[in-house]
Amino acid sequence: MSIRGRIFIIVMSCLSMGLLFAFIVAERDLGASLQNQIQIELQKQGQIIQSSLGSLSQYTDLNSLKDEIDVFAEASQSRVTLINSSGVVISDSNIDVDDLNLIDNHSNRPEVIDAQNNGMGWSRRFSDTVQQEMLYFAILDPSAGQQGVIRLAVPYIYFDQAFRSLNTSVILILVVALIASIMAGIIAGNYTRENFLELERAVTRLESGDLKKKTIKSLPTKRVDEIGSVARSLSSISVDLKNQLTLLAKQRNQFGSVLNDLGEGIVVFDELGIVNFNNDEALNILEVSDLLNISIDDLNLQPIKLMFDQAKKKGKYAMEFEIESKLGNKWILAQMNAAKATKEFILVLHDETQLRDMDSMRRDFVANLSHELRTPVSVIRANSETLLDGALDHPKDANKFTKAILHNSERLTEMVSNLIDLSRIEYGDKQFNLEDVDLKNKIHRVMEAMTSLAAEKDIKFVFDYAGEAIVKADHGALEQVLNNLLENSIKYSSKNSKIDIKLRKQDDFYRVSILDSGSGLTPEESSLVFNRFYRTAKARAESKQGSGLGLAIVKHLVNQLGGEVGVMPRKNGGSRFWFTLKSK
């Protein structure tokens, strides 16, 4: 039931009880007052008759007395009876003189007895004489010398009629009051309802989470009644709640930022295996778009399901597992811990793929370095031993062995120098002096320096760029990048071929591409060609000499200069190496 309905029922109930009580009290008081007024009036009339008649003994003719009594009866609208001290009726306005002897003795009438004893008396009773209920008043007539009584009587029906008339008026007044009260109750109920509806609308908006300043201000806080008091309390609570929510949101964001910056994936499951929380790193590691509210069974990752089951039994469980990835298999180190206080399970994921790849690269690096060093060292040692064994005595042989020792020592020197350069670049120890460099002119200079090396295989350079190309770069670093790329292209290009060099402007960058005429690269080789000491199977089979560090140095130098580097294998043979540098 609505507040208006409840208020209406309460008001009507109280009003009805009040009106009923008022009616009962009014009926009682009005009846008593009306009866008292009639009694007073009868008493006055009796006293008037008493003083007017004088002594009853002076009337010897009952007819003349009857005439006198009739005058008073008509004037007072009452029945007048004269009774002597013996209780005999000597005159009655309602009875003929001839019939007086038929009337009973009135000495036993209550009002007569009271009048004789107390001077006056009252009585309400049924009259056998007139056959109706009467209200009697009797007063002693002391002038008679005896205990004579003058009695006045009126039919009680007059009192009832007057009382009913008053009751009708009272009832009408009460009905009017009731109707007015009902209307007032309806108006008050509507007014109260509107006030509560206003408060309810504001509370509903607050309940839905709308804690904006405008919503809080819509509360009727300026009222001075109870609704205003409630509104002020709600406003205060809402402001406190908004501040608490703002603080919680700030703390949640800080906590989320910390979790996202951990570098580890965090997934929280409830006791049923439903995800309650996850950070962004967990999505990246598992390569999914969403985890929230997903069941552990729907993840289709059996290792995580196994960890969840084991953590339920043991409290925690750790393992390493492998999952399929878009870029190949991914190794994940994971641990599941049970939080007893919240009945949740916290999964921590760490992507071990890069560490495994780095470990593999380290092993490959050591193996490749050992392989690359073994050949020149072995040659130097073998030739040195040969010289010591007597080849020094043969100038022609000695010269041959000495040249071999010199050539391989130069290879070792180059390899060590490249390793040092690469290490300095990777660890940021190499200083770069960035300035405006004419890229077109730099390409021409490197081409000229490589002309003799290219001529050994009858290789020609093709380069044509008419515009200006100024980039931000370090002179030495840029020259080394071009040297290594052109030397690599010459090494793997076939004889009597050409190397096509292109320079293009792309947005804020210049792009340099070098297309050779070699055997080309497979997609797998293209992804590994910039690694240290990496050599293709064909290069190893053809015993192509080199440190295996040139392209690795190119990659790191270009990255340090703020550019990008890559290779595009071609189906018809040859490879297009490219790099970009930012224009000035």
Coordinates of C-alpha atoms in Angstrom, one line a residue:
M1 CA 0.0 0.0 0.0
S2 CA 1.3 3.5 -0.8
I3 CA 2.2 6.1 1.8
R4 CA -0.7 8.2 0.8
G5 CA -3.1 5.2 1.3
R6 CA -1.6 4.5 4.7
I7 CA -1.8 8.1 5.8
F8 CA -5.4 8.3 4.6
I9 CA -6.4 5.2 6.6
I10 CA -4.6 6.4 9.7
V11 CA -6.2 9.9 9.5
M12 CA -9.6 8.5 8.8
S13 CA -9.4 6.0 11.6
C14 CA -8.3 8.7 14.1
L15 CA -10.9 11.1 12.8
S16 CA -13.7 8.5 13.0
M17 CA -12.9 7.6 16.5
G18 CA -12.6 11.3 17.4
L19 CA -16.0 12.1 15.8
L20 CA -17.6 9.1 17.4
F21 CA -16.3 10.1 20.8
A22 CA -17.4 13.7 20.2
F23 CA -20.9 12.5 19.2
I24 CA -21.3 10.4 22.4
V25 CA -20.1 13.2 24.6
A26 CA -22.2 15.8 22.8
E27 CA -25.3 13.5 23.0
R28 CA -24.8 13.0 26.7
D29 CA -24.0 16.7 27.4
L30 CA -26.7 18.1 25.1
G31 CA -29.3 15.7 26.6
A32 CA -28.4 16.7 30.1
S33 CA -28.4 20.3 29.2
L34 CA -31.7 20.1 27.4
Q35 CA -33.3 18.3 30.3
N36 CA -31.9 20.8 32.7
Q37 CA -33.3 23.7 30.7
I38 CA -36.7 22.1 30.7
Q39 CA -36.5 21.6 34.5
I40 CA -35.5 25.2 35.0
E41 CA -38.3 26.3 32.9
L42 CA -40.8 24.2 34.8
Q43 CA -39.5 25.4 38.0
K44 CA -40.0 29.0 37.0
Q45 CA -43.5 28.3 35.8
G46 CA -44.2 26.6 39.1
Q47 CA -43.0 29.5 41.1
I48 CA -45.1 31.9 38.9
I49 CA -48.2 29.8 39.5
Q50 CA -47.4 29.6 43.2
S51 CA -47.1 33.3 43.6
S52 CA -50.2 33.9 41.3
L53 CA -52.6 31.5 43.0
G54 CA -51.8 32.4 46.5
S55 CA -53.4 30.2 49.1
L56 CA -55.3 27.2 47.7
S57 CA -57.8 27.5 50.5
Q58 CA -59.2 30.7 49.1
Y59 CA -60.7 28.8 46.2
T60 CA -64.0 27.3 47.3
D61 CA -65.3 26.9 43.8
L62 CA -63.3 24.2 42.1
N63 CA -64.6 25.3 38.7
S64 CA -63.1 28.7 39.1
L65 CA -59.9 27.1 40.3
K66 CA -60.0 24.9 37.2
D67 CA -60.4 27.9 35.0
E68 CA -57.4 29.6 36.6
I69 CA -55.3 26.4 36.3
D70 CA -56.2 26.1 32.6
V71 CA -54.9 29.6 32.0
F72 CA -51.6 28.7 33.5
A73 CA -51.4 25.3 31.7
E74 CA -52.0 26.9 28.4
A75 CA -49.5 29.7 29.1
S76 CA -46.8 27.2 30.2
Q77 CA -47.7 24.5 27.6
S78 CA -47.8 22.0 30.5
R79 CA -50.2 20.0 32.6
V80 CA -50.8 21.7 35.9
T81 CA -52.1 19.7 38.9
L82 CA -52.9 21.0 42.4
I83 CA -52.6 18.4 45.2
N84 CA -53.5 18.9 48.8
S85 CA -51.5 17.7 51.7
S86 CA -53.3 14.4 51.7
G87 CA -52.4 13.6 48.2
V88 CA -55.9 14.3 46.8
V89 CA -55.9 16.0 43.4
I90 CA -58.1 19.1 43.8
S91 CA -57.6 20.4 40.3
D92 CA -55.9 19.3 37.0
S93 CA -55.7 21.1 33.8
N94 CA -56.2 17.9 31.8
I95 CA -59.1 16.5 33.9
D96 CA -62.6 17.8 34.3
V97 CA -63.8 18.7 37.8
D98 CA -66.4 16.0 37.7
D99 CA -63.8 13.3 37.0
L100 CA -61.4 14.3 39.8
N101 CA -62.8 11.7 42.1
L102 CA -61.7 9.0 39.7
I103 CA -58.0 10.0 40.0
D104 CA -55.8 8.0 42.3
N105 CA -54.3 9.5 45.4
H106 CA -51.0 11.2 44.5
S107 CA -49.4 11.1 47.9
N108 CA -47.2 8.2 46.8
R109 CA -45.9 10.0 43.7
P110 CA -42.1 10.5 43.9
E111 CA -42.2 14.1 42.9
V112 CA -44.9 14.9 45.5
I113 CA -43.0 13.1 48.3
D114 CA -39.9 15.1 47.4
A115 CA -41.7 18.4 47.3
Q116 CA -43.3 17.8 50.7
N117 CA -40.0 16.8 52.2
N118 CA -37.6 19.2 50.3
G119 CA -39.8 21.9 49.0
M120 CA -39.6 20.7 45.4
G121 CA -39.3 17.4 43.5
W122 CA -38.6 15.9 40.1
S123 CA -39.7 12.7 38.4
R124 CA -39.7 11.1 35.0
R125 CA -42.2 8.2 34.7
F126 CA -45.2 6.8 32.8
S127 CA -48.5 8.4 33.7
D128 CA -51.4 6.1 34.1
T129 CA -53.7 9.0 33.9
V130 CA -52.7 10.3 30.4
Q131 CA -51.1 7.1 29.3
Q132 CA -47.6 8.5 28.3
E133 CA -44.2 9.1 29.8
M134 CA -44.1 12.5 31.5
L135 CA -41.5 14.7 33.2
Y136 CA -42.9 16.1 36.5
F137 CA -42.0 19.0 38.7
A138 CA -43.6 19.6 42.1
I139 CA -43.3 22.6 44.3
L140 CA -44.7 23.1 47.8
D141 CA -47.3 25.7 48.4
P142 CA -46.5 27.0 51.9
S143 CA -49.2 29.6 51.8
A144 CA -51.8 27.0 52.2
G145 CA -50.8 26.3 55.7
Q146 CA -50.7 22.7 54.9
Q147 CA -48.4 20.6 52.7
G148 CA -50.2 21.3 49.4
V149 CA -48.3 20.8 46.2
I150 CA -48.4 22.5 42.8
R151 CA -47.2 20.1 40.1
L152 CA -46.3 20.8 36.5
A153 CA -45.8 18.0 33.9
V154 CA -44.8 18.0 30.2
P155 CA -44.9 14.9 27.9
Y156 CA -41.3 13.5 27.7
I157 CA -41.9 13.2 24.0
Y158 CA -41.3 16.9 23.7
F159 CA -37.9 16.3 25.2
D160 CA -37.2 13.4 22.8
Q161 CA -38.2 15.6 19.8
A162 CA -36.0 18.4 20.9
F163 CA -33.2 16.0 21.6
R164 CA -33.6 14.3 18.3
S165 CA -33.6 17.7 16.6
L166 CA -30.4 18.5 18.3
N167 CA -28.9 15.1 17.5
T168 CA -29.8 15.7 13.8
S169 CA -28.0 19.0 13.9
V170 CA -25.0 17.5 15.7
I171 CA -24.9 14.6 13.2
L172 CA -25.1 17.0 10.3
I173 CA -22.3 19.1 11.7
L174 CA -20.2 15.9 12.3
V175 CA -20.9 14.7 8.7
V176 CA -19.8 18.1 7.3
A177 CA -16.7 17.9 9.5
L178 CA -16.0 14.4 8.4
I179 CA -16.3 15.3 4.7
A180 CA -14.1 18.4 5.2
S181 CA -11.6 16.2 7.1
I182 CA -11.7 13.6 4.3
M183 CA -11.0 16.3 1.8
A184 CA -8.2 17.7 4.0
G185 CA -6.8 14.2 4.4
I186 CA -6.8 13.6 0.6
I187 CA -5.1 17.0 0.0
A188 CA -2.6 16.3 2.8
G189 CA -2.0 12.8 1.5
N190 CA -1.4 14.1 -2.0
Y191 CA 0.9 16.8 -0.7
T192 CA 2.8 14.3 1.4
R193 CA 2.9 11.8 -1.5
E194 CA 4.3 14.4 -3.9
N195 CA 7.0 15.2 -1.3
F196 CA 7.8 11.6 -0.8
L197 CA 7.8 11.0 -4.6
E198 CA 10.3 13.8 -5.0
L199 CA 12.4 12.2 -2.4
E200 CA 11.9 8.7 -3.9
R201 CA 12.9 9.8 -7.4
A202 CA 16.2 11.3 -6.0
V203 CA 16.8 8.1 -3.9
T204 CA 16.1 5.9 -6.9
R205 CA 18.8 7.8 -8.9
L206 CA 21.2 7.5 -6.1
E207 CA 20.4 3.8 -5.7
S208 CA 21.2 3.3 -9.4
G209 CA 24.7 4.7 -8.8
D210 CA 24.0 8.2 -10.1
L211 CA 26.1 10.2 -7.5
K212 CA 26.5 13.2 -9.7
K213 CA 26.4 16.6 -8.0
K214 CA 23.2 17.5 -9.8
T215 CA 21.5 14.4 -8.4
I216 CA 22.6 15.0 -4.8
K217 CA 21.4 18.7 -5.1
S218 CA 18.0 17.5 -6.3
L219 CA 17.3 16.2 -2.7
P220 CA 14.9 18.5 -0.9
T221 CA 17.4 19.4 1.8
K222 CA 16.1 22.9 2.3
R223 CA 12.8 21.7 3.8
V224 CA 12.4 22.2 7.5
D225 CA 10.2 19.2 8.1
E226 CA 11.1 15.5 8.6
I227 CA 11.4 15.0 4.8
G228 CA 14.0 17.7 4.8
S229 CA 15.8 16.0 7.7
V230 CA 15.8 12.7 5.8
A231 CA 17.0 14.4 2.6
R232 CA 19.9 16.1 4.4
S233 CA 20.9 12.8 5.9
L234 CA 20.8 11.1 2.5
S235 CA 22.7 14.0 1.0
S236 CA 25.4 13.6 3.6
I237 CA 25.6 9.9 3.1
S238 CA 25.7 10.3 -0.7
V239 CA 28.6 12.7 -0.5
D240 CA 30.5 10.4 1.8
L241 CA 29.7 7.4 -0.5
K242 CA 30.8 9.4 -3.6
N243 CA 34.1 10.3 -1.8
Q244 CA 34.6 6.6 -0.8
L245 CA 33.8 5.4 -4.3
T246 CA 36.2 7.9 -5.8
L247 CA 38.9 6.8 -3.4
L248 CA 38.2 3.1 -4.1
A249 CA 38.3 3.8 -7.8
K250 CA 41.6 5.6 -7.4
Q251 CA 43.0 2.8 -5.4
R252 CA 41.6 0.2 -7.8
N253 CA 43.2 2.0 -10.7
Q254 CA 46.5 2.3 -8.9
F255 CA 46.3 -1.4 -8.0
G256 CA 45.4 -2.3 -11.6
S257 CA 48.3 -0.2 -12.8
V258 CA 50.6 -2.0 -10.5
L259 CA 49.3 -5.4 -11.6
N260 CA 49.6 -4.4 -15.2
D261 CA 53.1 -3.2 -14.7
L262 CA 54.3 -6.3 -13.0
G263 CA 55.1 -8.0 -16.3
E264 CA 53.2 -11.1 -15.1
G265 CA 49.7 -12.3 -15.8
I266 CA 47.3 -12.4 -12.9
V267 CA 44.0 -14.3 -13.0
V268 CA 41.7 -14.7 -10.0
F269 CA 39.2 -17.6 -9.9
D270 CA 36.4 -18.1 -7.4
E271 CA 35.9 -21.5 -5.8
L272 CA 33.7 -22.6 -8.7
G273 CA 36.5 -21.8 -11.2
I274 CA 34.9 -18.6 -12.6
V275 CA 37.3 -15.7 -13.4
N276 CA 36.7 -12.7 -11.1
F277 CA 39.6 -10.6 -12.2
N278 CA 42.5 -10.5 -14.7
N279 CA 45.1 -8.0 -15.7
D280 CA 46.0 -7.1 -19.3
E281 CA 49.2 -9.1 -19.2
A282 CA 47.2 -12.3 -18.6
L283 CA 45.3 -11.6 -21.8
N284 CA 48.5 -11.0 -23.7
I285 CA 50.1 -14.2 -22.4
L286 CA 47.1 -16.4 -23.1
E287 CA 46.4 -14.5 -26.3
V288 CA 42.6 -14.1 -25.6
S289 CA 40.4 -11.0 -25.8
D290 CA 38.5 -11.5 -22.5
L291 CA 38.6 -13.7 -19.4
L292 CA 36.2 -12.1 -17.0
N293 CA 33.3 -14.4 -15.9
I294 CA 34.6 -17.2 -18.0
S295 CA 34.7 -20.7 -16.5
I296 CA 38.0 -22.5 -16.2
D297 CA 36.5 -25.3 -18.2
D298 CA 35.9 -23.0 -21.1
L299 CA 39.5 -21.9 -21.3
N300 CA 40.4 -25.2 -22.9
L301 CA 43.8 -25.1 -21.1
Q302 CA 44.2 -28.5 -19.4
P303 CA 47.3 -27.4 -17.4
I304 CA 45.4 -24.5 -15.7
K305 CA 42.6 -26.9 -14.9
L306 CA 45.1 -29.3 -13.4
M307 CA 46.7 -26.5 -11.3
F308 CA 43.3 -25.4 -10.1
D309 CA 42.4 -28.9 -8.9
Q310 CA 45.8 -29.4 -7.2
A311 CA 45.6 -26.0 -5.5
K312 CA 42.3 -27.0 -4.0
K313 CA 43.9 -30.0 -2.4
K314 CA 47.4 -28.7 -1.6
G315 CA 46.9 -24.9 -1.3
K316 CA 49.3 -24.1 -4.1
Y317 CA 50.7 -25.7 -7.2
A318 CA 53.3 -24.7 -9.8
M319 CA 54.3 -26.0 -13.2
E320 CA 55.6 -25.1 -16.6
F321 CA 53.6 -25.8 -19.7
E322 CA 53.5 -25.0 -23.4
I323 CA 50.6 -23.5 -25.4
E324 CA 50.2 -22.9 -29.1
S325 CA 50.8 -19.3 -30.2
K326 CA 50.3 -17.3 -33.3
L327 CA 54.1 -16.9 -33.6
G328 CA 54.9 -20.5 -32.6
N329 CA 54.7 -22.3 -29.3
K330 CA 54.8 -20.3 -26.1
W331 CA 56.3 -21.5 -22.8
I332 CA 54.6 -20.4 -19.6
L333 CA 55.7 -20.7 -16.0
A334 CA 52.6 -20.6 -13.7
Q335 CA 51.7 -20.9 -10.1
M336 CA 48.3 -21.2 -8.5
N337 CA 47.8 -20.2 -4.9
A338 CA 44.6 -20.6 -2.8
A339 CA 43.5 -17.6 -0.8
K340 CA 41.6 -19.1 2.2
A341 CA 40.2 -15.9 3.5
T342 CA 38.3 -15.1 0.3
K343 CA 38.0 -18.6 -1.0
E344 CA 39.7 -17.6 -4.3
F345 CA 42.5 -19.0 -6.3
I346 CA 45.2 -16.7 -7.7
L347 CA 47.0 -17.7 -10.9
V348 CA 50.3 -16.0 -11.7
L349 CA 51.6 -16.4 -15.3
H350 CA 55.0 -15.7 -16.6
D351 CA 56.0 -15.9 -20.2
E352 CA 59.2 -17.9 -20.4
T353 CA 59.3 -17.9 -24.2
Q354 CA 61.7 -15.0 -24.5
L355 CA 64.0 -16.4 -21.8
R356 CA 64.0 -19.8 -23.5
D357 CA 64.7 -18.1 -26.9
M358 CA 67.5 -16.0 -25.3
D359 CA 68.9 -19.2 -23.8
S360 CA 68.7 -20.8 -27.1
M361 CA 70.3 -17.8 -28.8
R362 CA 73.1 -17.9 -26.1
R363 CA 73.8 -21.5 -26.9
D364 CA 73.7 -20.8 -30.6
F365 CA 76.0 -17.8 -30.1
V366 CA 78.5 -19.8 -28.2
A367 CA 78.3 -22.6 -30.8
N368 CA 78.6 -20.1 -33.7
L369 CA 81.4 -18.2 -32.1
S370 CA 83.3 -21.4 -31.4
H371 CA 82.8 -22.4 -35.0
E372 CA 83.8 -19.1 -36.4
L373 CA 86.9 -18.9 -34.2
R374 CA 87.9 -22.5 -34.7
T375 CA 88.5 -22.2 -38.5
P376 CA 90.9 -19.2 -38.4
V377 CA 92.6 -20.3 -35.2
S378 CA 93.1 -23.8 -36.7
V379 CA 94.5 -22.4 -39.9
I380 CA 96.9 -20.1 -37.9
R381 CA 98.0 -23.0 -35.7
A382 CA 98.5 -25.4 -38.6
N383 CA 100.5 -22.9 -40.7
S384 CA 102.6 -22.0 -37.7
E385 CA 103.4 -25.6 -36.9
T386 CA 104.3 -26.1 -40.6
L387 CA 106.6 -23.2 -40.5
L388 CA 108.2 -24.5 -37.3
D389 CA 108.6 -27.9 -38.9
G390 CA 110.9 -26.5 -41.6
A391 CA 108.8 -24.6 -44.0
L392 CA 110.7 -21.4 -43.1
D393 CA 113.7 -22.9 -45.0
H394 CA 111.6 -22.7 -48.2
P395 CA 110.8 -19.1 -48.9
K396 CA 108.0 -19.8 -51.4
D397 CA 106.2 -22.1 -48.9
A398 CA 107.0 -19.8 -46.0
N399 CA 105.4 -16.8 -47.9
K400 CA 102.3 -18.9 -48.6
F401 CA 101.9 -20.0 -45.0
T402 CA 102.6 -16.5 -43.7
K403 CA 99.9 -14.9 -45.9
A404 CA 97.4 -17.5 -44.6
I405 CA 98.3 -16.7 -41.0
L406 CA 98.0 -12.9 -41.8
H407 CA 94.6 -13.4 -43.5
N408 CA 93.1 -15.4 -40.7
S409 CA 94.5 -13.1 -38.0
E410 CA 92.7 -10.3 -39.9
R411 CA 89.5 -12.3 -39.8
L412 CA 89.9 -12.8 -36.1
T413 CA 90.6 -9.1 -35.6
E414 CA 87.5 -8.1 -37.6
M415 CA 85.4 -10.6 -35.7
V416 CA 86.6 -9.4 -32.3
S417 CA 86.2 -5.7 -33.4
N418 CA 82.6 -6.4 -34.6
L419 CA 81.8 -8.2 -31.3
I420 CA 83.0 -5.2 -29.4
D421 CA 81.0 -2.8 -31.5
L422 CA 77.9 -4.9 -31.2
S423 CA 78.3 -5.2 -27.5
R424 CA 78.8 -1.4 -27.1
I425 CA 75.7 -0.7 -29.2
E426 CA 73.5 -3.2 -27.3
Y427 CA 74.5 -1.9 -23.9
G428 CA 74.3 1.8 -25.0
D429 CA 78.0 2.5 -24.5
K430 CA 78.4 3.7 -28.1
Q431 CA 78.0 7.5 -28.4
F432 CA 76.1 8.8 -31.4
N433 CA 76.4 12.4 -32.7
L434 CA 73.1 13.0 -34.4
E435 CA 73.3 15.7 -37.1
D436 CA 71.9 16.5 -40.5
V437 CA 73.4 14.0 -43.0
D438 CA 73.0 14.0 -46.8
L439 CA 71.8 10.4 -47.3
K440 CA 72.1 10.6 -51.0
N441 CA 75.7 11.7 -50.9
K442 CA 76.5 9.1 -48.2
I443 CA 75.2 6.3 -50.5
H444 CA 77.3 7.5 -53.4
R445 CA 80.5 7.6 -51.2
V446 CA 79.9 4.0 -49.9
M447 CA 79.2 2.8 -53.5
E448 CA 82.5 4.3 -54.6
A449 CA 84.3 2.6 -51.7
M450 CA 82.8 -0.8 -52.7
T451 CA 83.4 -0.5 -56.4
S452 CA 86.6 -2.5 -56.3
L453 CA 85.0 -5.3 -54.3
A454 CA 82.0 -5.4 -56.6
A455 CA 84.3 -5.4 -59.7
E456 CA 85.8 -8.7 -58.6
K457 CA 82.4 -10.3 -59.4
D458 CA 81.5 -7.9 -62.3
I459 CA 78.7 -6.5 -60.2
K460 CA 77.3 -3.0 -61.0
F461 CA 75.5 -0.6 -58.7
V462 CA 72.3 1.0 -59.9
F463 CA 71.2 4.1 -58.0
D464 CA 69.2 7.1 -59.2
Y465 CA 67.6 9.7 -57.0
A466 CA 67.2 13.3 -58.1
G467 CA 65.9 14.9 -55.0
E468 CA 67.5 16.0 -51.7
A469 CA 67.5 13.5 -48.8
I470 CA 68.7 15.0 -45.4
V471 CA 68.3 12.7 -42.4
K472 CA 69.1 12.9 -38.7
A473 CA 71.9 10.4 -38.2
D474 CA 75.5 9.7 -37.0
H475 CA 77.9 9.9 -39.9
G476 CA 80.0 6.9 -38.8
A477 CA 77.0 4.7 -37.9
L478 CA 75.2 5.4 -41.1
E479 CA 78.3 4.7 -43.2
Q480 CA 78.8 1.4 -41.3
V481 CA 75.1 0.4 -42.0
L482 CA 75.5 1.1 -45.7
N483 CA 78.9 -0.7 -45.8
N484 CA 77.6 -3.8 -44.2
L485 CA 74.5 -4.0 -46.3
L486 CA 76.4 -3.5 -49.6
E487 CA 79.1 -5.9 -48.6
N488 CA 76.5 -8.5 -47.8
S489 CA 74.7 -8.0 -51.1
I490 CA 78.0 -8.3 -53.0
K491 CA 78.9 -11.4 -51.2
Y492 CA 75.7 -13.3 -52.0
S493 CA 75.0 -11.8 -55.5
S494 CA 75.9 -13.9 -58.5
K495 CA 78.6 -12.8 -60.9
N496 CA 77.8 -10.4 -63.8
S497 CA 74.8 -9.0 -61.9
K498 CA 73.6 -5.8 -60.5
I499 CA 72.6 -4.4 -57.1
D500 CA 69.6 -2.1 -57.3
I501 CA 69.7 0.7 -54.6
K502 CA 66.5 2.8 -54.2
L503 CA 65.8 5.8 -52.0
R504 CA 62.2 7.0 -51.4
K505 CA 60.6 9.6 -49.2
Q506 CA 57.7 8.1 -47.0
D507 CA 56.0 10.6 -44.7
D508 CA 58.6 11.8 -42.2
F509 CA 61.1 9.0 -43.1
Y510 CA 63.5 8.1 -45.9
R511 CA 63.5 4.5 -47.0
V512 CA 66.6 2.9 -48.5
S513 CA 66.3 -0.5 -50.1
I514 CA 69.0 -2.7 -51.6
L515 CA 68.0 -5.5 -54.0
D516 CA 70.7 -8.2 -54.7
S517 CA 70.6 -11.0 -57.2
G518 CA 71.5 -13.8 -54.8
S519 CA 69.6 -17.1 -54.2
G520 CA 67.2 -15.4 -51.9
L521 CA 65.9 -16.3 -48.4
T522 CA 63.1 -18.5 -47.1
P523 CA 60.5 -16.9 -44.7
E524 CA 62.2 -18.7 -41.8
E525 CA 65.7 -17.4 -42.8
S526 CA 64.3 -13.9 -43.2
S527 CA 63.2 -13.9 -39.5
L528 CA 66.7 -15.0 -38.3
V529 CA 69.0 -13.3 -40.7
F530 CA 69.7 -10.4 -38.4
N531 CA 70.8 -12.7 -35.5
R532 CA 74.4 -12.9 -34.5
F533 CA 76.5 -15.4 -36.4
Y534 CA 73.5 -16.5 -38.4
R535 CA 74.3 -18.0 -41.8
T536 CA 72.0 -19.7 -44.2
A537 CA 72.5 -23.3 -45.0
K538 CA 73.5 -22.4 -48.5
A539 CA 76.1 -19.9 -47.2
R540 CA 77.6 -22.5 -45.0
A541 CA 77.6 -25.0 -47.8
E542 CA 79.4 -22.6 -50.1
S543 CA 81.8 -21.6 -47.3
K544 CA 81.0 -17.9 -47.6
Q545 CA 83.5 -16.1 -45.4
G546 CA 82.4 -13.5 -42.9
S547 CA 82.0 -12.8 -39.2
G548 CA 78.3 -13.4 -39.2
L549 CA 77.8 -10.1 -37.3
G550 CA 77.4 -7.6 -40.0
L551 CA 73.6 -7.7 -40.3
A552 CA 73.2 -7.9 -36.5
I553 CA 75.2 -4.7 -36.3
V554 CA 73.0 -3.1 -39.0
K555 CA 69.9 -3.9 -37.0
H556 CA 71.1 -2.4 -33.8
L557 CA 72.6 0.7 -35.3
V558 CA 69.4 1.5 -37.3
N559 CA 67.3 1.0 -34.1
Q560 CA 69.6 3.3 -32.2
L561 CA 69.2 5.9 -34.9
G562 CA 65.4 5.7 -34.5
G563 CA 64.7 3.8 -37.6
E564 CA 63.5 0.4 -38.7
V565 CA 65.2 -2.4 -40.7
G566 CA 64.0 -5.5 -42.4
V567 CA 64.3 -7.9 -45.4
M568 CA 61.8 -8.9 -48.1
P569 CA 62.5 -12.2 -49.8
R570 CA 61.5 -12.5 -53.4
K571 CA 60.1 -15.6 -55.1
N572 CA 62.2 -15.1 -58.2
G573 CA 65.5 -15.0 -56.2
G574 CA 67.3 -12.2 -54.6
S575 CA 66.5 -10.4 -51.3
R576 CA 65.6 -6.8 -50.7
F577 CA 67.1 -5.4 -47.5
W578 CA 65.7 -2.1 -46.4
F579 CA 66.0 0.5 -43.6
T580 CA 64.4 3.8 -42.7
L581 CA 65.7 7.0 -41.1
K582 CA 63.8 10.0 -39.9
S583 CA 64.1 13.1 -42.0
K584 CA 65.4 16.3 -40.4

